[in-house]
CSV table of C-alpha atoms in Angstrom, one decimal:
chain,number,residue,atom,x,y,z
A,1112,UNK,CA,205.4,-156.3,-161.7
A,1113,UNK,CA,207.6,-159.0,-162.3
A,1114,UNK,CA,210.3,-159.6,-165.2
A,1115,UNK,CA,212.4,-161.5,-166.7
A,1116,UNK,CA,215.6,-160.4,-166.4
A,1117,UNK,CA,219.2,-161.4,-168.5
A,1118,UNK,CA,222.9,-160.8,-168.1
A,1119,UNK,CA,224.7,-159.5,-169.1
A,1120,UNK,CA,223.6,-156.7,-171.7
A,1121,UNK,CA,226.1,-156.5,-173.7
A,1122,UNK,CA,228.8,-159.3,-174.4
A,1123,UNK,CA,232.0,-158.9,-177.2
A,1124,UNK,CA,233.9,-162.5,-177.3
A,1125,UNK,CA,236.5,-164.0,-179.7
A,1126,UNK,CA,235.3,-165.8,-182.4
A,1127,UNK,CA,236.2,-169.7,-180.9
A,1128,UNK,CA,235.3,-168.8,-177.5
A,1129,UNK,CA,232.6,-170.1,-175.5
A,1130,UNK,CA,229.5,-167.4,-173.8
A,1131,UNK,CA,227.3,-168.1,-171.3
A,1132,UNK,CA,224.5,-165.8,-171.5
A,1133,UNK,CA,222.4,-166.0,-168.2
A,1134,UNK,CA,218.3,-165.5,-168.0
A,1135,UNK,CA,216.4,-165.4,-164.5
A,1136,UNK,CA,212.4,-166.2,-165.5
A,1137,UNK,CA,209.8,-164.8,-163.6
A,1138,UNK,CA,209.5,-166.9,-160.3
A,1139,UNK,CA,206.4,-169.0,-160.2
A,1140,UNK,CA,207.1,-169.8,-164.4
A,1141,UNK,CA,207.8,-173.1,-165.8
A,1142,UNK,CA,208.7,-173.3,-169.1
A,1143,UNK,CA,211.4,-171.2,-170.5
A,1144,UNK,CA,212.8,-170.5,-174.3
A,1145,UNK,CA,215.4,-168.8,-175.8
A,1146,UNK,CA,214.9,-166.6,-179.0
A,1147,UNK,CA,217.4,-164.5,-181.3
A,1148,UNK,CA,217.7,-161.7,-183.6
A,1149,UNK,CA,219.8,-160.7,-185.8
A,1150,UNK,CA,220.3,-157.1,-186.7
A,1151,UNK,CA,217.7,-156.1,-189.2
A,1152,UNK,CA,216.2,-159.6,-188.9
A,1153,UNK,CA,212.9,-161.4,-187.5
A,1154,UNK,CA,213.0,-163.1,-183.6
A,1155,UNK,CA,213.7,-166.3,-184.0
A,1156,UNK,CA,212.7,-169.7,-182.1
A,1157,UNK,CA,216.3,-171.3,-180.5
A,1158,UNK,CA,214.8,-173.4,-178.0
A,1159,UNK,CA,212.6,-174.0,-175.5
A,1160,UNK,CA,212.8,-176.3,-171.9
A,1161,UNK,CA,210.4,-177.5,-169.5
A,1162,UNK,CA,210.8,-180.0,-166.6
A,1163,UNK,CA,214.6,-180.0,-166.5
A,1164,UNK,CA,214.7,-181.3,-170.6
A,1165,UNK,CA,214.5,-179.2,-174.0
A,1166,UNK,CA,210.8,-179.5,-175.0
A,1167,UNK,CA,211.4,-178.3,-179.0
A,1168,UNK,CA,214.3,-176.9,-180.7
A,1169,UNK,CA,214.7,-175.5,-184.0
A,1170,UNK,CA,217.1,-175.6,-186.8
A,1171,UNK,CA,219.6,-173.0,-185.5
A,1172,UNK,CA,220.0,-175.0,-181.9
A,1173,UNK,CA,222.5,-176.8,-183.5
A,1174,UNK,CA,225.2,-179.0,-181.3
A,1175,UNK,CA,227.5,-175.6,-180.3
A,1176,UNK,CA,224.3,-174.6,-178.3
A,1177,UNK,CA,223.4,-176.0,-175.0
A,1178,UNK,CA,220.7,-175.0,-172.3
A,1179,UNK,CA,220.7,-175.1,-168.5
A,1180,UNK,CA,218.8,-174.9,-165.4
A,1181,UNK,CA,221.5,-174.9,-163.1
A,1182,UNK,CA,219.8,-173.5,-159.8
A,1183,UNK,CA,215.8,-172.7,-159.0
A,1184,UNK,CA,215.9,-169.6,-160.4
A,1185,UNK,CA,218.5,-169.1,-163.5
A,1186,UNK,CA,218.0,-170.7,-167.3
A,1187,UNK,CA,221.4,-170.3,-169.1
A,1188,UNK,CA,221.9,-170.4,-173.0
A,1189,UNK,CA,226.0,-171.6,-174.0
A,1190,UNK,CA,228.0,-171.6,-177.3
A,1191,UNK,CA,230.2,-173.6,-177.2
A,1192,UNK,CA,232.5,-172.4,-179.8
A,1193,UNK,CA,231.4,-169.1,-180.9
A,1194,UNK,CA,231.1,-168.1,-184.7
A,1195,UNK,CA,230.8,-164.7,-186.7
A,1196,UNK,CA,227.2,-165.6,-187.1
A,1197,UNK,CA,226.2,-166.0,-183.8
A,1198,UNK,CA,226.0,-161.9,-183.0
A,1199,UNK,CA,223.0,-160.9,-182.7
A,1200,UNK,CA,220.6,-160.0,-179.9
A,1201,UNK,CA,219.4,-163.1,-177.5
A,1202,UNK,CA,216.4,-162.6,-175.6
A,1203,UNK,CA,215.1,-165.3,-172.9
A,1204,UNK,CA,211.0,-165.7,-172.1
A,1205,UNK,CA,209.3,-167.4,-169.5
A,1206,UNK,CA,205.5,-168.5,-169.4
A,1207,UNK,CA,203.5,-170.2,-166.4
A,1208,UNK,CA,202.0,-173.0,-168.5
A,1209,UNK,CA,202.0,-174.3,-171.6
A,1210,UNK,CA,200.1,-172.4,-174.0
A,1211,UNK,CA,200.4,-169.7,-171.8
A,1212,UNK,CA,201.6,-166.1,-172.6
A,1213,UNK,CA,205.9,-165.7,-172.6
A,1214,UNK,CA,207.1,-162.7,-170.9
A,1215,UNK,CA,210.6,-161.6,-172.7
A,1216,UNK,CA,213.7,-160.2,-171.1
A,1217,UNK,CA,215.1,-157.1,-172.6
A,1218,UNK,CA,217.9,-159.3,-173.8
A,1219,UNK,CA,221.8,-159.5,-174.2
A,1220,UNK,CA,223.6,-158.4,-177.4
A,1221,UNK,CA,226.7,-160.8,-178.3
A,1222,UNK,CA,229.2,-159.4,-180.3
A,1223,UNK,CA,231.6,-161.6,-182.1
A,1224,UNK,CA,234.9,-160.2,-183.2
B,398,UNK,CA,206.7,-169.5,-191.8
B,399,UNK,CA,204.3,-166.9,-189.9
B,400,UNK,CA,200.7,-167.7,-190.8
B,401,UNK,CA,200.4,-163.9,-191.0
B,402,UNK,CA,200.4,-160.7,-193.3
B,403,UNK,CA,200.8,-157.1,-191.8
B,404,UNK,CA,201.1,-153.6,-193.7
B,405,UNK,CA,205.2,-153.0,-193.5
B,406,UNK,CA,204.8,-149.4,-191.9
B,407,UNK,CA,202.1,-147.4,-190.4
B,408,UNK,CA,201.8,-143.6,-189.2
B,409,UNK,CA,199.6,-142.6,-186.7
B,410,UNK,CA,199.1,-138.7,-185.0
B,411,UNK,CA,199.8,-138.8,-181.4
B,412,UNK,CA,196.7,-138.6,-179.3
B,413,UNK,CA,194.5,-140.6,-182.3
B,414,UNK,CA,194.0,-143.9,-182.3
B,415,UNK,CA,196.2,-146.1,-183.9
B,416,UNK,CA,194.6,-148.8,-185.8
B,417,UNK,CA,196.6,-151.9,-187.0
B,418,UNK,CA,195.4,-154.7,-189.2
B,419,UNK,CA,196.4,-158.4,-189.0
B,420,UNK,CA,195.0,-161.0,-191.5
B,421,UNK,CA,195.6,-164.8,-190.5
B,422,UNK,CA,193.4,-166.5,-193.5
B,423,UNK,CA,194.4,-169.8,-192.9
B,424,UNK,CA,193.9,-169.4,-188.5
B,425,UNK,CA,192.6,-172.9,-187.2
B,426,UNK,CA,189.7,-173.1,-185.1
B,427,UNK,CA,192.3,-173.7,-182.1
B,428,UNK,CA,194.9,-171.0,-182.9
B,429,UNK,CA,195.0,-168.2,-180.5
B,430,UNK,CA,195.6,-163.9,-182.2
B,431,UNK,CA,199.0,-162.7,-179.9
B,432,UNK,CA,200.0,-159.5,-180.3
B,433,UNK,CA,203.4,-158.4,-179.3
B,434,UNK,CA,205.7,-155.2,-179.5
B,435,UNK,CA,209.4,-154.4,-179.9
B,436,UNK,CA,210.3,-151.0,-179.0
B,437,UNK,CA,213.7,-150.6,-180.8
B,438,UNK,CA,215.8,-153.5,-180.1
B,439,UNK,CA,214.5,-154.7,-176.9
B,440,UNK,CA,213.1,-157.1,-175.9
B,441,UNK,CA,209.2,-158.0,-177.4
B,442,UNK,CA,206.7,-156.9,-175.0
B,443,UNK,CA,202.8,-158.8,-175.0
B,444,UNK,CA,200.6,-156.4,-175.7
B,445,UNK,CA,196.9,-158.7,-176.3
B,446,UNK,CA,195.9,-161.9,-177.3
B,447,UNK,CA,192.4,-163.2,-178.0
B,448,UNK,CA,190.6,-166.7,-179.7
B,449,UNK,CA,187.0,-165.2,-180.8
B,450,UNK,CA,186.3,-162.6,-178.8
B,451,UNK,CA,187.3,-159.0,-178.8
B,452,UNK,CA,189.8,-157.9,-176.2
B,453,UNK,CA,190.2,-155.4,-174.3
B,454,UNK,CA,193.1,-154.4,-171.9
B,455,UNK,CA,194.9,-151.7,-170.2
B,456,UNK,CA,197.4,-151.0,-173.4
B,457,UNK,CA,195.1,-151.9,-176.2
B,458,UNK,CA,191.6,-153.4,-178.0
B,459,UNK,CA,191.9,-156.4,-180.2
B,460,UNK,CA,188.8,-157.0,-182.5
B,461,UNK,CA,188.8,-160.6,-184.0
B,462,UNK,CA,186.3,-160.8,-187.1
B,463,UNK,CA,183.8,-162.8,-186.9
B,464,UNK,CA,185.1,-165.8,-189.5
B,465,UNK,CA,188.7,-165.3,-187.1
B,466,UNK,CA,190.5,-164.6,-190.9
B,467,UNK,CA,191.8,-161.0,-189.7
B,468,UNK,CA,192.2,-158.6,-186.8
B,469,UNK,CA,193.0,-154.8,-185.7
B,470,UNK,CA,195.0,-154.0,-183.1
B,471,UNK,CA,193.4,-150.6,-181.7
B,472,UNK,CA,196.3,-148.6,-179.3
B,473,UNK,CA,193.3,-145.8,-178.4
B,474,UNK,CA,194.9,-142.7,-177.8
B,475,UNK,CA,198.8,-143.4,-179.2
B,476,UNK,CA,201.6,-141.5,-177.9
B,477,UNK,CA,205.1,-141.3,-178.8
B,478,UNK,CA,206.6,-144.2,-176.4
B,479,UNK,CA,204.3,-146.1,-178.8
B,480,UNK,CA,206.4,-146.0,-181.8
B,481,UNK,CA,207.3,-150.2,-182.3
B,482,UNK,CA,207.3,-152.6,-184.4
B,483,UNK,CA,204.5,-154.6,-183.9
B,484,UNK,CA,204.1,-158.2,-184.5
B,485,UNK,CA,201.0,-160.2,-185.2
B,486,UNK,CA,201.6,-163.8,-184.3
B,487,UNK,CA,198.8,-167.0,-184.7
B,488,UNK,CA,199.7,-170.0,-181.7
B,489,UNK,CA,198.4,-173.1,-181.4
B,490,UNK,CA,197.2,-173.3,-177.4
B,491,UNK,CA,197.1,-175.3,-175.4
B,492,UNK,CA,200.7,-176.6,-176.2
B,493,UNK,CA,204.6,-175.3,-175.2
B,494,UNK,CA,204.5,-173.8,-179.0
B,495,UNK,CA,206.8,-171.7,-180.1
B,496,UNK,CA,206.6,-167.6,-181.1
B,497,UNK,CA,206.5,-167.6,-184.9
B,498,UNK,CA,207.2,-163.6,-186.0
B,499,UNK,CA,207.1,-162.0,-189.0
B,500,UNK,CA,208.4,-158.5,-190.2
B,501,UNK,CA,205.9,-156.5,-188.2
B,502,UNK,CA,204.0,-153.3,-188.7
B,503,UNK,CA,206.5,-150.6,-187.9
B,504,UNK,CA,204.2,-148.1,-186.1
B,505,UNK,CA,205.5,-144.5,-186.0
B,506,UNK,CA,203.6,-142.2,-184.1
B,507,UNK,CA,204.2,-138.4,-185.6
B,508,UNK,CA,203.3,-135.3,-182.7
């Protein structure tokens, strides 16, 4: 069955440094999001792209965040300069239409020292 | 803000069926019932979703009430691997709309 799968698992960065946290969707999908929770929080919306453009963001996607399809098959989430905040656990999803059910990846934890 | 209310916590013997209520009271005739799990702190995993009709699927039932206000999630025979949290959510489809969660129903399933 196919997944969506995310690398790495587990990240620990420098507060100031950029991450790159990397997200291959399930192969025939289209539209791809980010999402993130924070320990002993709800999943939250980030962001989510479709046709080579961001489609909606929320209020967290601020300026430090940027998204990327930089090949046919990986979707890429970077912060730019990364805060205390910012740890928490970022999952990727993938759906084949819009309206359509998202498929999550198990996820990468970023740690932030 | 979800557009949903679940019980915090339910318990549930293994091998009985696990019953998990949902109410959406203010659902719009367009809004689609998703149901989704998160088994520890990976990644949510679809379980169901349904506009009117009940559901049925290889993992679980999902019986819509008739005036769409509330819903139960039914995992027939639970197991242990089922303890989650499980999240209601209401989506407008068709559209790229995001996921809205809530706190969940924290399901633990007791041998």
């Amino acid at each position: 069955e196919p997944e969506v799968t995310q690398t790495p698992s587990h990240q620990v960065t420098q507060m100031g440094q950029e991450v790159i946290l990397r997200c291959v969707p399930i192969s025939n999908h289209l539209y791809f999001y980010w999402y993130r929770q924070i320990l002993g929080q709800k999943v939250e919306f980030l962001v989510s792209f479709y046709n080579n453009e961001i489609s909606e963001k929320s209020e967290i996607f601020d300026d430090q965040f940027s998204v990327e399809r930089p090949d046919g098959s990986n979707f890429t989430l970077k912060i730019r300069s990364t805060k205390l905040e910012d740890s928490a656990m970022y999952f990727c999803a993938s759906s084949s239409g819009a309206g359509k059910t998202q498929y999550f990846g198990p996820g990468t934890r970023l740690l932030v020292l | 803000d979800a557009k949903t209310t679940q019980p915090p916590s339910m318990d549930c013997a293994e091998g009985r069926a696990a019953n998990l209520p949902c109410n959406h009271s203010t659902i719009s005739g367009n809004e689609y019932v998703y149901w989704y799990r998160q088994i520890h702190s990976q990644g949510p995993q679809y379980i169901i979703h349904g506009l009117k009709n009940n559901e049925t699927n290889e993992m679980a039932s999902l019986i819509i009430t008739e005036d769409r206000k509330s819903s139960t999630l039914i995992l027939p025979h639970a197991t242990l691997r089922d303890t989650a949290v499980y999240y209601c959510i209401v989506r407008v489809a068709p559209g790229n709309t995001p996921l809205v969660f809530g706190k969940g129903t924290r399901l633990s399933v007791i041998a």
